[in-house]
Coordinates of C-alpha atoms (C1' of nucleotides) in Angstrom, one line a residue:
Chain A
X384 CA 10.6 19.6 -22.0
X385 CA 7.8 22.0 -22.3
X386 CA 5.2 20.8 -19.6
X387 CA 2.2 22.6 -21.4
X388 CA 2.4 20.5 -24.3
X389 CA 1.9 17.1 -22.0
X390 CA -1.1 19.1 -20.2
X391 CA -3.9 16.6 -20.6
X392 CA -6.7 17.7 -23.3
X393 CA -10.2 17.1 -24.1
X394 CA -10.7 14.4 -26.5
X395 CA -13.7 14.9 -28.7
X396 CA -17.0 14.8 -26.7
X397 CA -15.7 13.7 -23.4
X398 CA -16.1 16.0 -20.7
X399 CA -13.1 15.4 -18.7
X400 CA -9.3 15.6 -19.8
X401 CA -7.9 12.1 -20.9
X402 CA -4.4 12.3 -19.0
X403 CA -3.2 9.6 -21.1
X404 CA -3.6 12.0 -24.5
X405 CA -1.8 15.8 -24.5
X406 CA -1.2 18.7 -26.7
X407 CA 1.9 16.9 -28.2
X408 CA -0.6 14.6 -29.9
X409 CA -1.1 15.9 -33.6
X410 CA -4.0 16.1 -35.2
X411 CA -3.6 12.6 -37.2
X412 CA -2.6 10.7 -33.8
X413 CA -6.1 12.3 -31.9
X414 CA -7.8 11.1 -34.9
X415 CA -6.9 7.9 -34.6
X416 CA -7.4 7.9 -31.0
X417 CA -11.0 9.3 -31.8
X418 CA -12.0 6.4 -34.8
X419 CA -10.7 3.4 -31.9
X420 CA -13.2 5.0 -29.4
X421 CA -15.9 3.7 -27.5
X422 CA -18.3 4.2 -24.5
X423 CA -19.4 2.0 -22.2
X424 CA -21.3 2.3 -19.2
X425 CA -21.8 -0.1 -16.1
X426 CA -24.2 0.1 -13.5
X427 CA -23.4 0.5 -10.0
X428 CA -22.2 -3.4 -8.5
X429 CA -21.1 -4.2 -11.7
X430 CA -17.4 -5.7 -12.1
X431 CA -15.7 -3.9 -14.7
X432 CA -13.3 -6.5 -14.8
X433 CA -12.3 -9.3 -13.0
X434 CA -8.8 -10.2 -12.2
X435 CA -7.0 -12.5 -14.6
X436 CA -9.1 -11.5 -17.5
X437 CA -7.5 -10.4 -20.4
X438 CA -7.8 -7.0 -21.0
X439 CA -9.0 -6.2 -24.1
X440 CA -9.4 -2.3 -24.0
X441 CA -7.8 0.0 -22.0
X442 CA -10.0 3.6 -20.7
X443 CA -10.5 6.5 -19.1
X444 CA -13.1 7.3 -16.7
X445 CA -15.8 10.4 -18.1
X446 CA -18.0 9.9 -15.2
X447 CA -19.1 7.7 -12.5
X448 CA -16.4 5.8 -9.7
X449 CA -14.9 2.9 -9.9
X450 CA -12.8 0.9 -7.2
X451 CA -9.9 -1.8 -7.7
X452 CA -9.6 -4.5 -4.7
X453 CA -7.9 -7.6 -4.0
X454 CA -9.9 -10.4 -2.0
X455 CA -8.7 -13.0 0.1
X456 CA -9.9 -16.6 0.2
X457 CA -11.6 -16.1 3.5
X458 CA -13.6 -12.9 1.9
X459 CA -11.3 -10.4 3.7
X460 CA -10.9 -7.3 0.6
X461 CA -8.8 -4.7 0.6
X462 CA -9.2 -1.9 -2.2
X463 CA -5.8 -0.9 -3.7
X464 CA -7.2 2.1 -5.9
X465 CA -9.8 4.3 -6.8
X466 CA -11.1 5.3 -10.3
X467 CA -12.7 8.8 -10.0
X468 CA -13.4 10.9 -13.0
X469 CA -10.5 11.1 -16.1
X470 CA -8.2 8.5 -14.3
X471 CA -7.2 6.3 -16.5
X472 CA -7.1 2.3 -16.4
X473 CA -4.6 0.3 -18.7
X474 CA -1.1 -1.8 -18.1
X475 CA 1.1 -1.0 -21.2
X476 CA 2.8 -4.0 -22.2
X477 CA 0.7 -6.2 -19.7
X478 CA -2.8 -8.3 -20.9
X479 CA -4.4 -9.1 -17.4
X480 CA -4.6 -7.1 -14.1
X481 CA -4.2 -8.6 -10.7
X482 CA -7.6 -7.2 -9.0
X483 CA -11.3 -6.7 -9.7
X484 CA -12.5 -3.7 -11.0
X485 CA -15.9 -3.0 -9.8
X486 CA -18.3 0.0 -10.3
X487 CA -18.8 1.8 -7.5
X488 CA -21.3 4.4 -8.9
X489 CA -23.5 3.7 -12.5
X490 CA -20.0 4.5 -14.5
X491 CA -19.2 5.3 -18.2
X492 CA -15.8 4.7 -20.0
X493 CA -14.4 5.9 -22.8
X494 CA -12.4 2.8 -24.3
X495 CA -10.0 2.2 -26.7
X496 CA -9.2 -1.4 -28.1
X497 CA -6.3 -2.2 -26.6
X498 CA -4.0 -4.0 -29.3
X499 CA -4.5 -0.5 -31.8
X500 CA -3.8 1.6 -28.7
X501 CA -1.1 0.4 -28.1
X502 CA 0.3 -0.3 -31.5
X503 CA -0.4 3.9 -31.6
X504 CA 1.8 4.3 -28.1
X505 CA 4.5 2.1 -29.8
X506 CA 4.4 4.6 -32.8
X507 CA 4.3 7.2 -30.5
X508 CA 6.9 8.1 -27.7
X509 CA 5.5 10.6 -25.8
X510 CA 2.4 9.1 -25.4
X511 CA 4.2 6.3 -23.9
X512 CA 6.3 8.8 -21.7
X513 CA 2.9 10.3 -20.2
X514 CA 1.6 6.4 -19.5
X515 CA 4.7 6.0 -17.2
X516 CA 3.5 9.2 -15.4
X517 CA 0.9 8.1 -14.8
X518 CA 2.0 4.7 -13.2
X519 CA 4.4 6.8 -11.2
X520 CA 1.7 9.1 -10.0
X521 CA -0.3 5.5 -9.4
X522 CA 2.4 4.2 -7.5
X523 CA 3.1 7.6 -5.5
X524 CA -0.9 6.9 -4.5
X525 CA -0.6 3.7 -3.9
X526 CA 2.7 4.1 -1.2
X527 CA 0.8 7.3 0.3
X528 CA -2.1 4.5 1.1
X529 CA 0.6 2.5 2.6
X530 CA 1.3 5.1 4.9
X531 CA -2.3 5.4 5.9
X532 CA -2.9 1.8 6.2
X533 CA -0.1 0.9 8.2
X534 CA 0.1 4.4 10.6
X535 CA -2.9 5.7 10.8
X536 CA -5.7 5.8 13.1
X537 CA -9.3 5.4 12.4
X538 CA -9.7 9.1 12.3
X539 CA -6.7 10.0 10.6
X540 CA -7.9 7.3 7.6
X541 CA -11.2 8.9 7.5
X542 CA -10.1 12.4 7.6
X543 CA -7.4 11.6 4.7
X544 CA -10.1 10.3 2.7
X545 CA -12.7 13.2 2.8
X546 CA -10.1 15.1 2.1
X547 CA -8.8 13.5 -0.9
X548 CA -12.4 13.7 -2.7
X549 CA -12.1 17.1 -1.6
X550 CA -9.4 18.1 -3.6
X551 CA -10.8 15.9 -6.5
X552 CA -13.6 17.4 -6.8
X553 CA -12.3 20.9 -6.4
X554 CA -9.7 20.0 -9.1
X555 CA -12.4 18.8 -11.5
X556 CA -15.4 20.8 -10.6
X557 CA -13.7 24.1 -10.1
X558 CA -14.6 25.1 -6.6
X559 CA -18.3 24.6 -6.1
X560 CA -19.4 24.3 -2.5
X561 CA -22.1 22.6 -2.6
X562 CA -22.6 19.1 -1.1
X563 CA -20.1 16.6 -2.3
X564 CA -20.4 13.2 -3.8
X565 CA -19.7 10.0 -1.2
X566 CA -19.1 7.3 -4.0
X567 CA -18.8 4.9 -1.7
X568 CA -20.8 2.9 0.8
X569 CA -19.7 2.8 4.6
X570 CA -18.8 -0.7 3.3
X571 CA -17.1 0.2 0.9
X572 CA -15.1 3.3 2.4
X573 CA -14.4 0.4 5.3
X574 CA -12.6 -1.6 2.9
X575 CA -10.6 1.5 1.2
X576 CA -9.3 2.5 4.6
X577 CA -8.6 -1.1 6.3
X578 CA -11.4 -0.4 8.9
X579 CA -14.8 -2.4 9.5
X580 CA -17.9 -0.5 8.6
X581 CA -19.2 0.2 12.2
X582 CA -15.9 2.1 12.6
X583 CA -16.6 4.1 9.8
X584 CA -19.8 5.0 10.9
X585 CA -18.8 6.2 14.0
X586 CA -15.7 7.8 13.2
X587 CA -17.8 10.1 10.7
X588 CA -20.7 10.9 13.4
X589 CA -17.7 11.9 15.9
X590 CA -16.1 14.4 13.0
X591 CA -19.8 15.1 12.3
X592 CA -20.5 16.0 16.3
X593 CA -17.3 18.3 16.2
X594 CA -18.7 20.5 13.5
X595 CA -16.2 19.7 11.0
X596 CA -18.2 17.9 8.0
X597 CA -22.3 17.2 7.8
X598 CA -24.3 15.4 5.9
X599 CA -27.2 16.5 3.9
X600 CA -27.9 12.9 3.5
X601 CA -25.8 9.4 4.0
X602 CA -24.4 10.3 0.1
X603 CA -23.3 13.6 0.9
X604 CA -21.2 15.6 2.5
X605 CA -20.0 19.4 3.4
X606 CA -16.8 20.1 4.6
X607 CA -17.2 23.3 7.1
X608 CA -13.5 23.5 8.1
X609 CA -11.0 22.6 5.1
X610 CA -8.0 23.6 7.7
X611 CA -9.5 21.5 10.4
X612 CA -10.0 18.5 8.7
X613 CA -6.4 18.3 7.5
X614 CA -5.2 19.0 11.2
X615 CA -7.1 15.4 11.5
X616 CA -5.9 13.6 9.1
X617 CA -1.9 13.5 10.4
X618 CA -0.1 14.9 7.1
X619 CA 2.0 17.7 7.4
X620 CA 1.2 21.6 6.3
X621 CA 1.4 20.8 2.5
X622 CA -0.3 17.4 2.3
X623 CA 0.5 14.3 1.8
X624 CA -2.3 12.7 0.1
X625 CA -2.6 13.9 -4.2
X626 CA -4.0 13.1 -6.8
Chain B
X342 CA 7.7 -10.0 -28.8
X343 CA 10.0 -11.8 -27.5
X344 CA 10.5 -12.5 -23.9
X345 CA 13.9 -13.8 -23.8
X346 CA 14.9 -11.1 -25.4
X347 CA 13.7 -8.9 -22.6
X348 CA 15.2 -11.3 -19.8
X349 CA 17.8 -8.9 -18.2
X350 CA 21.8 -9.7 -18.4
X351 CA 24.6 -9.2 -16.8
X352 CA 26.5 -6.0 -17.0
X353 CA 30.2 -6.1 -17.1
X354 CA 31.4 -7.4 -13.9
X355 CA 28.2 -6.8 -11.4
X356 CA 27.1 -10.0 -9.8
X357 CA 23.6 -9.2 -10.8
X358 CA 21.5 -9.1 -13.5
X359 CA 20.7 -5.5 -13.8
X360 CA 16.4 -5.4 -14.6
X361 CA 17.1 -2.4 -16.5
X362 CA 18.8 -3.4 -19.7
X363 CA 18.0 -6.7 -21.2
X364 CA 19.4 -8.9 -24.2
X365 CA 17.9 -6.3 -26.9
X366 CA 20.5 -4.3 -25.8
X367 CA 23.4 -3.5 -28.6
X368 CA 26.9 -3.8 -28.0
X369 CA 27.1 0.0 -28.3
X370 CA 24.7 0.4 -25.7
X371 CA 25.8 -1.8 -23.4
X372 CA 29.4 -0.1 -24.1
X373 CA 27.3 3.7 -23.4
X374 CA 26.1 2.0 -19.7
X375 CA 29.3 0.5 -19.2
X376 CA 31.1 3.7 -19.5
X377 CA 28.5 5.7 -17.3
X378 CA 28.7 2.9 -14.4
X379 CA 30.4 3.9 -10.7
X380 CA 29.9 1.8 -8.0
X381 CA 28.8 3.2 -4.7
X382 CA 29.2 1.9 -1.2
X383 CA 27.1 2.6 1.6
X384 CA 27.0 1.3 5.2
X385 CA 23.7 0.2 7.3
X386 CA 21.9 3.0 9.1
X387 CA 23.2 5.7 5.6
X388 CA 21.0 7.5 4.0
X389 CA 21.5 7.0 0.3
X390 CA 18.8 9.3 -1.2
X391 CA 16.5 11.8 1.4
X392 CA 13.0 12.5 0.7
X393 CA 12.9 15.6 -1.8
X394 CA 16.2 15.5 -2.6
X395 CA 16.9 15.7 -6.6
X396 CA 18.0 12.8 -7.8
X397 CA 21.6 12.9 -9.2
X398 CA 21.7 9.0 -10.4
X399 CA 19.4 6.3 -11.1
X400 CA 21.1 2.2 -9.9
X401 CA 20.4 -1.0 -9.5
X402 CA 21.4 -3.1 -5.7
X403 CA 24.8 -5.0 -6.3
X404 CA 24.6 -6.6 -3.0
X405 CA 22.7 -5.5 0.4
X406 CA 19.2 -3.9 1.1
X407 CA 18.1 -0.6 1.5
X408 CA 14.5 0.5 2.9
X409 CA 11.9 2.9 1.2
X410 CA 9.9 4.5 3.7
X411 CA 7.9 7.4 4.9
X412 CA 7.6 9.2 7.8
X413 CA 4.9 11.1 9.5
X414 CA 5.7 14.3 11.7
X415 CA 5.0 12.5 15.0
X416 CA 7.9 10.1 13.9
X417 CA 5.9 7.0 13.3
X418 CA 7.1 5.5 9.6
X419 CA 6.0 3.1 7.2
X420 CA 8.3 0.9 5.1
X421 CA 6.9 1.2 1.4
X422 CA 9.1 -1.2 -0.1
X423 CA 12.4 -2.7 0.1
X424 CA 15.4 -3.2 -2.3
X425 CA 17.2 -6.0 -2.7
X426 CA 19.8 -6.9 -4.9
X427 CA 19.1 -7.0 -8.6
X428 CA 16.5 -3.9 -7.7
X429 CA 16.1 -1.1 -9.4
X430 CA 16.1 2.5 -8.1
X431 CA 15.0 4.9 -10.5
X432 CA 11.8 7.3 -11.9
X433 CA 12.1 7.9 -15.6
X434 CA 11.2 11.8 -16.1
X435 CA 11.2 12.5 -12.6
X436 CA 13.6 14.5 -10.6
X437 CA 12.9 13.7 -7.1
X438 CA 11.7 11.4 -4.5
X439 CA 9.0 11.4 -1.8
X440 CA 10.2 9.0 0.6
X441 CA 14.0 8.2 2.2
X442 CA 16.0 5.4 0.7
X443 CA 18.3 4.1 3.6
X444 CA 20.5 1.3 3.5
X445 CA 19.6 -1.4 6.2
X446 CA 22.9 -3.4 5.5
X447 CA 25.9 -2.3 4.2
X448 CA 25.3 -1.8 0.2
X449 CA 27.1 -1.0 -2.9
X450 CA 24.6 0.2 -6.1
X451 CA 25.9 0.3 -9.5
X452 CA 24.9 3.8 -10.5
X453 CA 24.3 5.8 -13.7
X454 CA 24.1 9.7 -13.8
X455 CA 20.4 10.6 -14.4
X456 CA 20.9 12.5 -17.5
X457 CA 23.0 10.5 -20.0
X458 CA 21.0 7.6 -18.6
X459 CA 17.6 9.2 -19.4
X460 CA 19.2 9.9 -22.9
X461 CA 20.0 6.9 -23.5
X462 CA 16.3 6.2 -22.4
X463 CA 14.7 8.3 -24.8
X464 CA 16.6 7.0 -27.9
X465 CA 16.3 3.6 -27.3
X466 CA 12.4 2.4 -27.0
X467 CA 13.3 -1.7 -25.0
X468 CA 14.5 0.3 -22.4
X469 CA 11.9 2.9 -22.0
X470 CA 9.4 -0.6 -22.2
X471 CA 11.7 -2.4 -19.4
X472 CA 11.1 0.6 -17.5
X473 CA 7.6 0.5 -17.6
X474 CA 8.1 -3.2 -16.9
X475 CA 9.8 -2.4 -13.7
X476 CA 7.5 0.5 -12.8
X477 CA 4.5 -2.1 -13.2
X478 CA 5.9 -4.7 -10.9
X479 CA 6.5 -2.0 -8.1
X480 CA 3.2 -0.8 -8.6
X481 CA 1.5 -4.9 -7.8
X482 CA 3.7 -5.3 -5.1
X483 CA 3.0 -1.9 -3.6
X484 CA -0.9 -3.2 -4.2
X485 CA -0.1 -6.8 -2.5
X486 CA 1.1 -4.8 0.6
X487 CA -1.8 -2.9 0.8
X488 CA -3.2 -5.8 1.4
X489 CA -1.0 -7.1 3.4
X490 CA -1.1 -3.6 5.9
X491 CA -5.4 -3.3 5.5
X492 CA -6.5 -6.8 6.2
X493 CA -3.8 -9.5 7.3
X494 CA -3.2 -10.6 11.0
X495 CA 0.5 -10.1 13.0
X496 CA 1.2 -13.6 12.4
X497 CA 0.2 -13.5 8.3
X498 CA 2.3 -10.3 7.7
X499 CA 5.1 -12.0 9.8
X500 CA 4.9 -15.4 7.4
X501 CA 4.4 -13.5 4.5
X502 CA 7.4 -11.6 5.2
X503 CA 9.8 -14.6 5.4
X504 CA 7.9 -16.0 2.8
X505 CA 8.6 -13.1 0.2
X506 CA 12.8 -13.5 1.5
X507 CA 12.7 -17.0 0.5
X508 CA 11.5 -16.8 -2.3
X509 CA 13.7 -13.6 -3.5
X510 CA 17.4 -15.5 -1.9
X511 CA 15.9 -18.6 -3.7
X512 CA 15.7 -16.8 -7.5
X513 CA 18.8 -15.3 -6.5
X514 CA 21.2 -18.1 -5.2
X515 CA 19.6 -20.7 -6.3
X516 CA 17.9 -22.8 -4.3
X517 CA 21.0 -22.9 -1.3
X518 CA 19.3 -24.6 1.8
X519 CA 21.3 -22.8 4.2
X520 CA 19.9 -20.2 6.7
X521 CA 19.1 -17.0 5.2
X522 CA 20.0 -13.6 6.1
X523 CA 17.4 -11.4 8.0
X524 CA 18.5 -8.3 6.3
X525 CA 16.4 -6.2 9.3
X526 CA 16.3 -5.5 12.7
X527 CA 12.9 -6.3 14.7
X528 CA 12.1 -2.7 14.5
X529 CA 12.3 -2.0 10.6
X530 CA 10.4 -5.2 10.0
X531 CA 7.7 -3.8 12.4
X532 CA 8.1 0.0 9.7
X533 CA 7.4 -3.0 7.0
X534 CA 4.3 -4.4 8.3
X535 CA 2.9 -2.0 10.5
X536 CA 3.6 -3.7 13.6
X537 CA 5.3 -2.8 16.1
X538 CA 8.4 -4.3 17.4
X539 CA 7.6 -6.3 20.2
X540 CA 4.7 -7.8 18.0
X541 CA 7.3 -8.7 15.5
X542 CA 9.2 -10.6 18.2
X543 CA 6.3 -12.5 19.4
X544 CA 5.8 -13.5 16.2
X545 CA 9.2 -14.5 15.3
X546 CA 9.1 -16.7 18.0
X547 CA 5.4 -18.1 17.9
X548 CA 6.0 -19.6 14.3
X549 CA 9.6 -21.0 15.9
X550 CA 7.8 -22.9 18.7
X551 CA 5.6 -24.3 16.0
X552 CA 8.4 -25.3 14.3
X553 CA 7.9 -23.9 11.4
X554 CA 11.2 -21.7 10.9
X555 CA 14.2 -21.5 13.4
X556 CA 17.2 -18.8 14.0
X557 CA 20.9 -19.9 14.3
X558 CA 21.3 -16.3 15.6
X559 CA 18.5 -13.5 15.5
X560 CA 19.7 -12.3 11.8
X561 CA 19.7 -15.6 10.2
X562 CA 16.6 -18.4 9.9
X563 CA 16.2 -21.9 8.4
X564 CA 12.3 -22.3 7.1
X565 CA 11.5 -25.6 8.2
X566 CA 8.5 -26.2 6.3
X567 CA 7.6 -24.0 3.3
X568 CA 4.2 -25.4 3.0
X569 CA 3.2 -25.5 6.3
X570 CA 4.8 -21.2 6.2
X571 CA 2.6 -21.2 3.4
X572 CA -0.4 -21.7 4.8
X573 CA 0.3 -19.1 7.7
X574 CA 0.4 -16.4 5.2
X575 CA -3.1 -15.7 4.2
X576 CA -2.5 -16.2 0.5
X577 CA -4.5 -18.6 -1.9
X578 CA -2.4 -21.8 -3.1
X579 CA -0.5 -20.2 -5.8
X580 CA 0.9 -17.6 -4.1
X581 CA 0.1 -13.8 -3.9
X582 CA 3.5 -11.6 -3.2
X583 CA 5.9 -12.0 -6.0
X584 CA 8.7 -9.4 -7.0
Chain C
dT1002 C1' -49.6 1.2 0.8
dC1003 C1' -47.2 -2.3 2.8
dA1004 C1' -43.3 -5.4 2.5
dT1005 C1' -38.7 -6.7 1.8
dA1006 C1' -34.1 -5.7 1.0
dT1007 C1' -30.2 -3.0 1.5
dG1008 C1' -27.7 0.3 4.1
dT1009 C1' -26.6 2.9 8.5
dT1010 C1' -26.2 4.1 13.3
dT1011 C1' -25.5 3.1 18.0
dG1012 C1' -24.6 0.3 22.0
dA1013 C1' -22.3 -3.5 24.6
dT1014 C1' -18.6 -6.4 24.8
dC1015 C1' -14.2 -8.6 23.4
dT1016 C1' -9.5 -9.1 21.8
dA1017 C1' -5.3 -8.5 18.8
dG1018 C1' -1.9 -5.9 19.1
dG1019 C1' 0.0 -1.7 21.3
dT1020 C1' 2.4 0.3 25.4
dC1021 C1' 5.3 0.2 29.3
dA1022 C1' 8.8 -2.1 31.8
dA1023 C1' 12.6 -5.0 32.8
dA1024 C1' 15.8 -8.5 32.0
dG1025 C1' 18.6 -10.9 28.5
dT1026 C1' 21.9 -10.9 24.3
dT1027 C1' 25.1 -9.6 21.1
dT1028 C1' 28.5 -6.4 19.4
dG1029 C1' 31.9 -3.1 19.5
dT1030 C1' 35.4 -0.4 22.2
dT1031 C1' 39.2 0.7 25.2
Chain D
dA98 C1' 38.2 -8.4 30.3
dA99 C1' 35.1 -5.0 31.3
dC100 C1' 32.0 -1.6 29.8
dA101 C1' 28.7 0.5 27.0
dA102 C1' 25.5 0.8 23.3
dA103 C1' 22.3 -1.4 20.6
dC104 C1' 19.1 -4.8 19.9
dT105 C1' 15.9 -8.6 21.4
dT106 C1' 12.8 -11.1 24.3
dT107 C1' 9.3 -11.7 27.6
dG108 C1' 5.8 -10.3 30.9
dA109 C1' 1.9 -7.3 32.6
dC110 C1' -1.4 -4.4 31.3
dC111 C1' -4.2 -1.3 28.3
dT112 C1' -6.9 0.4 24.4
dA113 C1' -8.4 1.2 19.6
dG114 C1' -10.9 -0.8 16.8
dA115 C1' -13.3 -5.4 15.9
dT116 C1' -17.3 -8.2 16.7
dC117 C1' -21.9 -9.1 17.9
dA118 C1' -26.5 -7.4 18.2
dA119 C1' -30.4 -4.6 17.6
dA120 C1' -32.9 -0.6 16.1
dC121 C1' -33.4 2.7 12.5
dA122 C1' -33.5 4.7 7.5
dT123 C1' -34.1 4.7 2.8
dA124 C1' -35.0 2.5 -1.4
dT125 C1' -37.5 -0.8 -4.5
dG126 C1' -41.2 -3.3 -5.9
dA127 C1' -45.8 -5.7 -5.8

DNA sequence: TCATATGTTTGATCTAGGTCAAAGTTTGTT
DNA sequence: AACAAACTTTGACCTAGATCAAACATATGA
């Protein structure tokens, strides 16, 4: 199989790459795709989507971060995913998801009704091929998490974490070096890395004190040593963490 | 669509319903699969597939468990998931794996070779959809656990545990009150919920002295009272882990 | 501009679960 | 039966990270 052809591709307007569309797409299936499309944006707080509601579109991400979490009846939340920038959200074959999806950042989506997309993935196999890569890739993620949530330290969690928007942003942004994006409070970051917020605090002001990241301010970050930050975060040479 | 169709059968003479193939299935496929099936027999402590190795055969669990897990250069591991029988093992267009699949008790997998299986895959569309099916469920349980590893105590992760055995030997035998096998030592539980093994043993024996399970001997338990187990997990009234 | 709300940092203290150690159990082997 | 290897339990102690508390920033809005 060639692997350029299921390269993701620009769709229309959108900035980013929908991963769920590629070259093997002809021109009549992306114009479909394009006539079933629309934007939406949510402002930072907002849920997305609650869990047990029935989804009625499935999207990609253009801009903006959103998180998914679970939340115990005590309060206690975990987050079991993050939504950065062309990630795509959708269950083929299921209509309701298992966890809020909550707008981390103001966020826009590009969404397509679900019922016609996915009477166009029926139609269309390798469209449904490059949905189950991406719930592989998802569930890669999601096991790599397990690994830090289970086995890792406080340090470890935080370090994997800078670096993961790291290589995000180098992937999408092509190598700037300015200041990064923290799309999350300390809050929040606390419940992506099963730690409490003071923790997180302190655990970035110690990486902070050993020259390794700074802050410009509390939503941004620089990352002075790329090769000492992944010595902290406990993964071998090639790196564990993706996507 | 519909469901019963989907509900997975028996295949030939395996004790299980295999999760892959389901009642859509025509007799010449089911003749194809029968004729690609070998049965493969492995004792506890094998490894049956090592991280990165490529993957000559995709199977579902006759009978015994095998572990999923990850390990970090310093030794310590995490347990992302377990198979029991009836599982499926398998990555539709992949070619490898990223974590070690070791049997914990002796197993034997009914295996298909990769390659006529993915053919078979890519011609018939119910199978390609059970697929995604399968690759969905592992992706909410991998989610529950994150929970489970971020936010729950010793003593939920222990309950849940047992729990989540129940409820799998009670789909599977159904409903046999007898004592139920403990298909893992105290240390691999500890790889499964981030404990350690001495925790795990405290545990174990904290819920017994409440009488709320008991061991005839340290691989087999009796829950005494499933509510009462219930209400040690953590989990709202209907239940969180499934699978 | 001041006031109030929402986040963040830092310090002091506590504790769940880890670590270290030793004694029991079970299982398999000769 | 006796020994060894593997696994489990229990106790004593320790520590990473949680909890509690207070000061400090930064943003929003009247």
């Amino acid at each position: 199989m060639n692997n350029a052809l299921l390269a993701p591709i620009k769709c229309g307007d959108c900035p980013i790459r929908h991963r769920a569309v590629c070259a093997r797409c002809d021109d009549d299936e992306l114009t479909q795709l394009e006539s079933m499309k629309t934007y939406r944006t949510f402002a930072a707080g907002d849920v997305v989507l609650w869990r047990g509601e029935p989804l009625e579109f499935v999207a990609s991400v253009v801009s903006g971060v959103a998180s998914l979490s679970k939340t115990m009846e005590d309060g206690r939340t975990q987050m079991v995913g993050l939504l950065l920038p062309s990630d795509f959200i959708g269950r083929p074959g299921r209509t309701e998801i298992e966890f809020d999806v909550t707008a981390t950042t103001e966020i826009t989506l590009c969404c397509f009704s679900r019922l016609p997309f996915e009477k166009l993935v029926d139609r269309t196999p390798h469209v449904a091929q490059r949905l189950m890569e991406l719930a592989l890739d998802e569930l890669d993620a999601a096991r790599d998490w397990m690994l830090l949530l289970g086995r890792k330290t406080a340090r470890e969690k935080i370090a994997t974490f800078i670096e993961m928007l790291t290589r995000r942003a180098q992937l999408d942004q092509s190598g700037s070096v300015e200041a990064l994006d923290l799309p999350l409070t300390r809050d929040q970051i606390a419940n992506y890395l099963g730690l409490t917020l003071e923790t997180v605090s302190r655990q970035f002001s110690a990486l902070k004190k050993d020259g390794i990241i700074d802050f410009s301010d509390r939503r941004h970050f620089v990352v002075n040593d790329l090769a000492a930050l992944h010595e902290e975060t406990g993964d071998d040479a090639d790196g564990g963490i993706l996507s």
